[in-house]
Amino acid sequence: MVADRLSTGEKIAGASAVLLFIFMFFDWFKVEVSGGSFVGGSLGGNAWEWFTWIDLLMLLTIIVTVAVVVIRLTDAVFEPPFSLNAAVTILGGLCVLLILYRIIDPPGSSESFGGVSVDVGLQVGVFLGLLAAAGITYGGYRAMQEEGTSFGDLGDQLSSGRTDRTGPQQPPAATPPPPPPPPSSGQGGPPPQ
């Protein structure tokens, strides 16, 4: 079966990436306006509408994660000088941290203008997005473990400038020169001196 080419971690990360893409269209934040002579109202918005660059980072994370899944499923011969699963883990972790930051400090949070209060509240989409980003991070990390890669290996590899993932290069073993040819058994005895 084709799906057997994927590790468990890659399956988790891939499914979470698809879910994150879907959840980005859910309402993440809601604005409530009240006070003064204004009657009040609320307006919701998804991740695409609320973020200026965090949504682009999430999209990049989704693209990289899906690309890893496609590369593994098609058995493509593409191996960059670093672990693709490490890239998925790092990007997923950044998304988790930035979504957490925006849960703690929503964009354009509570402000007041001349007696009119504007409050930004959280919607279900932001929490679903956080779970999906955490799934990408966990799946990427688990896939790293399954392939035998660690962040220490990645750091050593990048700092030494190696472009392979198989370890340090060993020089080829020295081979002794071939033995001299046997003396010819032709005429005469030993060669003249």
mmCIF file of C-alpha atoms in Angstrom, residues 11-189:
data_model
loop_
_atom_site.group_PDB
_atom_site.id
_atom_site.type_symbol
_atom_site.label_atom_id
_atom_site.label_comp_id
_atom_site.label_asym_id
_atom_site.label_seq_id
_atom_site.Cartn_x
_atom_site.Cartn_y
_atom_site.Cartn_z
ATOM 1 C CA LYS A 11 0.980 10.637 8.721
ATOM 2 C CA ILE A 12 0.208 12.684 11.859
ATOM 3 C CA ALA A 13 1.960 15.791 10.515
ATOM 4 C CA GLY A 14 0.290 15.483 7.095
ATOM 5 C CA ALA A 15 -3.217 15.078 8.517
ATOM 6 C CA SER A 16 -2.622 17.974 10.929
ATOM 7 C CA ALA A 17 -1.428 20.191 8.059
ATOM 8 C CA VAL A 18 -4.631 19.548 6.112
ATOM 9 C CA LEU A 19 -6.681 20.299 9.236
ATOM 10 C CA LEU A 20 -4.743 23.519 9.920
ATOM 11 C CA PHE A 21 -5.460 24.689 6.383
ATOM 12 C CA ILE A 22 -9.181 24.044 6.897
ATOM 13 C CA PHE A 23 -9.211 25.645 10.363
ATOM 14 C CA MET A 24 -7.604 28.809 9.005
ATOM 15 C CA PHE A 25 -10.971 29.570 7.358
ATOM 16 C CA PHE A 26 -12.881 29.292 10.659
ATOM 17 C CA ASP A 27 -13.474 32.404 12.783
ATOM 18 C CA TRP A 28 -10.431 32.915 15.023
ATOM 19 C CA PHE A 29 -11.316 36.233 16.635
ATOM 20 C CA LYS A 30 -14.462 38.274 17.204
ATOM 21 C CA VAL A 31 -14.718 42.039 17.628
ATOM 22 C CA GLU A 32 -17.449 43.449 19.866
ATOM 23 C CA VAL A 33 -18.168 47.167 19.757
ATOM 24 C CA SER A 34 -20.257 48.818 22.467
ATOM 25 C CA GLY A 35 -20.766 52.094 24.318
ATOM 26 C CA GLY A 36 -21.717 55.682 23.560
ATOM 27 C CA SER A 37 -24.615 56.121 21.186
ATOM 28 C CA PHE A 38 -23.515 53.059 19.251
ATOM 29 C CA VAL A 39 -25.972 50.193 19.654
ATOM 30 C CA GLY A 40 -23.321 47.493 19.400
ATOM 31 C CA GLY A 41 -22.425 44.617 17.213
ATOM 32 C CA SER A 42 -19.847 41.987 16.583
ATOM 33 C CA LEU A 43 -17.757 40.920 13.668
ATOM 34 C CA GLY A 44 -15.702 37.755 13.319
ATOM 35 C CA GLY A 45 -12.700 36.981 11.198
ATOM 36 C CA ASN A 46 -10.535 34.061 10.215
ATOM 37 C CA ALA A 47 -6.764 33.691 10.345
ATOM 38 C CA TRP A 48 -6.357 35.132 6.842
ATOM 39 C CA GLU A 49 -8.156 38.321 7.844
ATOM 40 C CA TRP A 50 -6.561 38.889 11.254
ATOM 41 C CA PHE A 51 -2.898 38.156 10.718
ATOM 42 C CA THR A 52 -0.438 40.056 8.574
ATOM 43 C CA TRP A 53 2.382 37.499 8.382
ATOM 44 C CA ILE A 54 1.574 34.709 10.829
ATOM 45 C CA ASP A 55 -0.916 33.292 8.330
ATOM 46 C CA LEU A 56 1.845 33.191 5.707
ATOM 47 C CA LEU A 57 4.106 31.274 8.099
ATOM 48 C CA MET A 58 1.273 28.819 8.737
ATOM 49 C CA LEU A 59 0.793 28.435 4.973
ATOM 50 C CA LEU A 60 4.537 27.808 4.504
ATOM 51 C CA THR A 61 4.383 25.179 7.268
ATOM 52 C CA ILE A 62 1.444 23.491 5.543
ATOM 53 C CA ILE A 63 3.228 23.509 2.165
ATOM 54 C CA VAL A 64 6.468 22.071 3.576
ATOM 55 C CA THR A 65 4.591 19.377 5.510
ATOM 56 C CA VAL A 66 2.508 18.330 2.508
ATOM 57 C CA ALA A 67 5.650 18.389 0.326
ATOM 58 C CA VAL A 68 7.371 15.948 2.713
ATOM 59 C CA VAL A 69 4.365 13.637 2.526
ATOM 60 C CA VAL A 70 4.298 13.809 -1.284
ATOM 61 C CA ILE A 71 8.053 13.190 -1.519
ATOM 62 C CA ARG A 72 7.751 10.109 0.691
ATOM 63 C CA LEU A 73 4.656 8.785 -1.088
ATOM 64 C CA THR A 74 6.171 9.118 -4.559
ATOM 65 C CA ASP A 75 9.570 7.744 -3.505
ATOM 66 C CA ALA A 76 11.144 10.820 -5.081
ATOM 67 C CA VAL A 77 14.912 11.017 -4.965
ATOM 68 C CA PHE A 78 15.163 14.338 -3.155
ATOM 69 C CA GLU A 79 17.200 14.562 -0.003
ATOM 70 C CA PRO A 80 18.355 18.041 0.981
ATOM 71 C CA PRO A 81 21.370 18.466 3.270
ATOM 72 C CA PHE A 82 19.095 18.528 6.320
ATOM 73 C CA SER A 83 16.195 16.455 7.599
ATOM 74 C CA LEU A 84 12.891 17.509 6.062
ATOM 75 C CA ASN A 85 11.120 16.278 9.186
ATOM 76 C CA ALA A 86 13.287 18.637 11.253
ATOM 77 C CA ALA A 87 12.084 21.516 9.061
ATOM 78 C CA VAL A 88 8.475 20.438 9.668
ATOM 79 C CA THR A 89 9.091 20.260 13.417
ATOM 80 C CA ILE A 90 10.710 23.696 13.586
ATOM 81 C CA LEU A 91 8.054 25.388 11.448
ATOM 82 C CA GLY A 92 5.259 23.684 13.402
ATOM 83 C CA GLY A 93 6.823 24.790 16.692
ATOM 84 C CA LEU A 94 7.009 28.392 15.471
ATOM 85 C CA CYS A 95 3.333 28.259 14.533
ATOM 86 C CA VAL A 96 2.397 26.903 17.970
ATOM 87 C CA LEU A 97 4.333 29.691 19.706
ATOM 88 C CA LEU A 98 2.845 32.443 17.537
ATOM 89 C CA ILE A 99 -0.713 31.153 17.909
ATOM 90 C CA LEU A 100 -0.211 30.948 21.689
ATOM 91 C CA TYR A 101 1.074 34.528 21.643
ATOM 92 C CA ARG A 102 -2.064 35.654 19.812
ATOM 93 C CA ILE A 103 -4.295 33.756 22.233
ATOM 94 C CA ILE A 104 -2.627 35.575 25.134
ATOM 95 C CA ASP A 105 -2.518 38.931 23.321
ATOM 96 C CA PRO A 106 -5.153 39.023 20.550
ATOM 97 C CA PRO A 107 -4.485 41.422 17.678
ATOM 98 C CA GLY A 108 -6.037 44.839 18.331
ATOM 99 C CA SER A 109 -7.171 43.777 21.801
ATOM 100 C CA SER A 110 -9.408 45.920 23.999
ATOM 101 C CA GLU A 111 -9.326 49.599 23.146
ATOM 102 C CA SER A 112 -11.636 52.529 23.817
ATOM 103 C CA PHE A 113 -12.311 55.554 21.611
ATOM 104 C CA GLY A 114 -14.457 58.395 22.954
ATOM 105 C CA GLY A 115 -16.723 56.210 25.026
ATOM 106 C CA VAL A 116 -16.918 53.441 22.433
ATOM 107 C CA SER A 117 -15.300 50.202 23.567
ATOM 108 C CA VAL A 118 -13.783 47.703 21.148
ATOM 109 C CA ASP A 119 -13.104 44.237 22.564
ATOM 110 C CA VAL A 120 -11.467 41.380 20.686
ATOM 111 C CA GLY A 121 -12.532 37.916 21.788
ATOM 112 C CA LEU A 122 -11.325 34.449 20.910
ATOM 113 C CA GLN A 123 -13.309 32.068 18.750
ATOM 114 C CA VAL A 124 -13.082 28.282 18.372
ATOM 115 C CA GLY A 125 -10.915 28.490 15.225
ATOM 116 C CA VAL A 126 -7.872 29.770 17.097
ATOM 117 C CA PHE A 127 -7.946 26.781 19.454
ATOM 118 C CA LEU A 128 -8.463 24.297 16.628
ATOM 119 C CA GLY A 129 -5.570 25.950 14.775
ATOM 120 C CA LEU A 130 -3.393 25.613 17.877
ATOM 121 C CA LEU A 131 -4.194 21.890 18.126
ATOM 122 C CA ALA A 132 -3.457 21.351 14.414
ATOM 123 C CA ALA A 133 -0.138 23.218 14.665
ATOM 124 C CA ALA A 134 0.752 21.126 17.720
ATOM 125 C CA GLY A 135 -0.093 18.015 15.676
ATOM 126 C CA ILE A 136 2.306 19.128 12.932
ATOM 127 C CA THR A 137 5.032 19.709 15.510
ATOM 128 C CA TYR A 138 4.482 16.365 17.230
ATOM 129 C CA GLY A 139 4.256 14.484 13.921
ATOM 130 C CA GLY A 140 7.448 16.092 12.639
ATOM 131 C CA TYR A 141 9.305 15.312 15.868
ATOM 132 C CA ARG A 142 8.094 11.727 15.895
ATOM 133 C CA ALA A 143 9.133 11.318 12.252
ATOM 134 C CA MET A 144 12.577 12.670 13.189
ATOM 135 C CA GLN A 145 12.859 10.015 15.893
ATOM 136 C CA GLU A 146 11.681 7.315 13.499
ATOM 137 C CA GLU A 147 14.381 8.237 10.967
ATOM 138 C CA GLY A 148 17.034 8.481 13.691
ATOM 139 C CA THR A 149 17.607 12.244 13.507
ATOM 140 C CA SER A 150 17.945 14.578 16.480
ATOM 141 C CA PHE A 151 18.351 18.330 16.787
ATOM 142 C CA GLY A 152 21.909 17.717 17.996
ATOM 143 C CA ASP A 153 22.674 15.838 14.770
ATOM 144 C CA LEU A 154 21.089 18.632 12.785
ATOM 145 C CA GLY A 155 23.162 21.277 14.581
ATOM 146 C CA ASP A 156 26.388 19.305 14.073
ATOM 147 C CA GLN A 157 25.551 18.779 10.439
ATOM 148 C CA LEU A 158 24.816 22.451 9.754
ATOM 149 C CA SER A 159 27.800 23.755 11.729
ATOM 150 C CA SER A 160 30.279 21.441 10.015
ATOM 151 C CA GLY A 161 28.932 22.234 6.560
ATOM 152 C CA ARG A 162 28.354 18.592 5.690
ATOM 153 C CA THR A 163 25.895 17.997 2.924
ATOM 154 C CA ASP A 164 25.237 14.342 3.691
ATOM 155 C CA ARG A 165 23.223 12.781 6.464
ATOM 156 C CA THR A 166 25.223 9.621 6.855
ATOM 157 C CA GLY A 167 27.910 10.858 9.242
ATOM 158 C CA PRO A 168 31.472 12.023 8.807
ATOM 159 C CA GLN A 169 33.245 11.056 5.631
ATOM 160 C CA GLN A 170 36.008 8.494 6.024
ATOM 161 C CA PRO A 171 38.930 8.511 3.590
ATOM 162 C CA PRO A 172 39.105 5.434 1.420
ATOM 163 C CA ALA A 173 41.205 2.639 2.873
ATOM 164 C CA ALA A 174 44.752 2.606 1.582
ATOM 165 C CA THR A 175 45.475 -0.396 -0.586
ATOM 166 C CA PRO A 176 48.988 -1.792 -0.848
ATOM 167 C CA PRO A 177 50.604 -1.593 -4.275
ATOM 168 C CA PRO A 178 50.421 -4.752 -6.339
ATOM 169 C CA PRO A 179 53.333 -7.178 -5.968
ATOM 170 C CA PRO A 180 56.075 -7.003 -8.585
ATOM 171 C CA PRO A 181 55.750 -9.396 -11.463
ATOM 172 C CA PRO A 182 57.575 -12.726 -11.073
ATOM 173 C CA PRO A 183 60.916 -12.972 -12.836
ATOM 174 C CA SER A 184 60.687 -14.374 -16.309
ATOM 175 C CA SER A 185 61.986 -17.894 -16.725
ATOM 176 C CA GLY A 186 63.486 -17.246 -20.105
ATOM 177 C CA GLN A 187 67.075 -17.590 -21.319
ATOM 178 C CA GLY A 188 70.018 -17.262 -19.161
ATOM 179 C CA GLY A 189 70.258 -16.668 -15.592
#
